[in-house]
XYZ file of C-alpha atoms in Angstrom:
182
model
C -9.665 -47.007 -79.419
C -8.936 -43.399 -80.309
C -10.911 -41.632 -83.007
C -9.688 -38.834 -85.266
C -12.661 -36.736 -86.414
C -13.093 -33.485 -88.300
C -14.410 -30.218 -86.847
C -16.394 -27.620 -88.776
C -16.251 -23.869 -88.370
C -19.186 -21.491 -88.362
C -19.033 -21.249 -92.183
C -19.473 -25.023 -92.466
C -15.910 -25.576 -93.699
C -13.574 -28.056 -92.020
C -11.196 -26.175 -89.757
C -9.323 -28.957 -87.988
C -9.745 -32.235 -86.222
C -10.237 -33.601 -82.775
C -8.731 -36.743 -81.325
C -10.813 -38.642 -78.798
C -8.868 -41.241 -76.836
C -5.412 -41.499 -75.335
C -3.377 -43.833 -77.578
C -2.846 -41.382 -80.471
C -0.283 -41.021 -82.066
C 1.416 -44.146 -80.688
C -1.090 -46.419 -82.386
C -0.185 -45.150 -85.913
C 2.873 -45.879 -88.053
C 5.860 -43.609 -87.445
C 5.874 -42.493 -91.104
C 2.345 -41.163 -90.801
C 2.839 -39.341 -87.519
C 6.060 -37.668 -88.671
C 4.369 -35.980 -91.641
C 3.814 -32.822 -89.630
C 0.030 -32.937 -90.011
C -0.662 -33.800 -86.418
C -0.722 -30.701 -84.279
C -3.539 -32.016 -82.110
C -3.274 -33.919 -78.914
C -5.896 -36.363 -77.697
C -8.367 -35.115 -75.179
C -11.852 -35.715 -73.919
C -12.532 -32.161 -72.806
C -15.974 -30.713 -73.457
C -14.958 -28.189 -76.126
C -13.173 -30.831 -78.201
C -15.767 -33.578 -77.805
C -18.799 -31.339 -78.315
C -17.265 -29.662 -81.384
C -16.602 -33.062 -82.952
C -20.132 -34.288 -82.137
C -21.751 -31.188 -83.646
C -19.557 -31.480 -86.750
C -20.606 -35.111 -87.196
C -24.287 -34.373 -86.871
C -24.803 -31.192 -88.881
C -26.056 -31.597 -92.435
C -25.325 -28.714 -94.861
C -28.951 -28.924 -96.022
C -29.973 -27.656 -92.571
C -28.252 -24.344 -93.277
C -25.551 -22.349 -91.555
C -27.963 -20.879 -88.992
C -28.485 -24.360 -87.526
C -24.740 -24.979 -87.419
C -24.161 -21.613 -85.742
C -26.824 -22.414 -83.141
C -25.275 -25.826 -82.429
C -21.778 -24.360 -82.161
C -22.972 -21.853 -79.535
C -23.963 -24.817 -77.345
C -20.291 -25.818 -77.129
C -19.743 -22.854 -74.807
C -22.170 -24.296 -72.236
C -20.567 -27.360 -70.666
C -23.182 -29.458 -68.851
C -22.338 -30.025 -65.182
C -22.740 -33.792 -65.649
C -20.034 -33.969 -68.331
C -17.134 -33.446 -65.895
C -18.215 -36.530 -63.926
C -18.033 -38.854 -66.951
C -15.114 -41.287 -67.175
C -12.981 -41.279 -70.339
C -14.394 -44.629 -71.557
C -17.938 -43.251 -71.210
C -17.047 -40.182 -73.286
C -15.377 -42.382 -75.884
C -18.479 -44.601 -76.012
C -20.647 -41.503 -76.458
C -18.545 -40.454 -79.466
C -18.762 -43.964 -80.936
C -22.544 -43.896 -80.507
C -22.798 -40.519 -82.267
C -20.561 -41.751 -85.068
C -22.985 -44.640 -85.662
C -26.027 -42.367 -85.350
C -24.668 -39.872 -87.858
C -24.162 -42.558 -90.501
C -26.744 -45.265 -89.724
C -29.292 -43.511 -87.485
C -29.130 -46.577 -85.220
C -26.412 -47.357 -82.679
C -26.390 -50.801 -81.127
C -24.631 -51.077 -77.770
C -23.742 -54.294 -75.974
C -24.592 -53.859 -72.335
C -25.841 -50.721 -70.633
C -24.864 -47.170 -71.529
C -24.637 -44.278 -69.133
C -27.966 -42.564 -69.780
C -26.400 -39.233 -68.831
C -24.201 -39.530 -71.937
C -27.249 -39.961 -74.146
C -29.005 -37.044 -72.415
C -25.983 -34.791 -72.979
C -25.789 -35.900 -76.602
C -29.487 -35.199 -77.227
C -29.341 -31.767 -75.590
C -26.185 -30.748 -77.445
C -27.603 -31.763 -80.824
C -31.150 -30.433 -80.229
C -32.878 -33.811 -80.221
C -35.823 -34.662 -78.026
C -34.838 -37.664 -75.909
C -37.336 -40.448 -75.359
C -36.315 -43.397 -73.168
C -38.131 -46.702 -73.570
C -37.670 -49.897 -71.579
C -37.906 -52.852 -73.956
C -40.826 -55.230 -73.454
C -41.358 -56.698 -76.925
C -40.568 -55.816 -80.530
C -44.239 -55.202 -81.277
C -44.736 -52.871 -78.295
C -41.550 -51.013 -79.172
C -42.702 -50.420 -82.767
C -46.059 -49.083 -81.554
C -44.475 -46.890 -78.894
C -41.866 -45.252 -81.145
C -44.482 -44.825 -83.869
C -46.422 -42.596 -81.458
C -43.530 -40.165 -80.919
C -44.156 -36.956 -82.795
C -41.641 -34.438 -84.055
C -41.670 -31.137 -82.237
C -40.776 -27.786 -83.774
C -38.320 -26.978 -80.961
C -36.113 -29.957 -81.843
C -34.177 -31.199 -84.866
C -35.606 -34.679 -84.327
C -36.130 -37.403 -81.755
C -33.479 -39.661 -80.245
C -34.902 -42.857 -78.751
C -32.911 -44.738 -76.114
C -34.145 -48.324 -75.810
C -32.841 -50.103 -72.713
C -32.916 -53.677 -71.457
C -33.145 -55.441 -74.816
C -32.405 -59.137 -74.284
C -29.767 -60.578 -76.605
C -32.380 -63.091 -77.717
C -34.648 -60.318 -79.074
C -32.823 -60.353 -82.382
C -32.717 -57.455 -84.803
C -34.883 -54.434 -84.043
C -36.366 -52.826 -87.121
C -35.291 -49.262 -87.689
C -37.956 -46.722 -86.886
C -38.546 -43.174 -88.064
C -36.265 -41.794 -85.343
C -32.614 -42.081 -84.407
C -32.210 -44.927 -81.953
C -29.691 -46.150 -79.383
C -30.376 -49.845 -78.734
C -28.854 -51.312 -75.559
C -28.638 -55.104 -75.628
C -28.104 -57.127 -72.477
C -25.366 -59.710 -72.043
C -25.947 -63.106 -73.618
């Protein structure tokens, strides 16, 4: 489904919105779309997607210098991004939306690890990938990850979690949990 998300300018103020997906505005009531507020068209181009992702992730407590640094990364489109299919980009935005509010994103099935790598690089997170073996081993392993000064934090991608594993306790880092099919 399409997502309508806000974009921030270099001053931290909201300057517009980005639409990710291809059903907008057809999936909204005619009264809403005729208000004249919608001068954006849906796209999954790098500049739109990356601007939305940065806007979601930046916290005003980090200061405008951090926002400015993140916004400069929008100019550098990763080579791998062009190869992503629209559903993969949409899934990446959904994951970031969950991470920005809950710090944990649970995904049914696999996720394109390139999407997570792009996300981590764009947002200045150190990416750690862990293959699930057991809840206990996972807790020990993520507890050993240390914050580094060069990064804003750590993003942990946990793959191959069986559906039977149940709920994974939230750790000290942002996490993308990929559950297998039941």
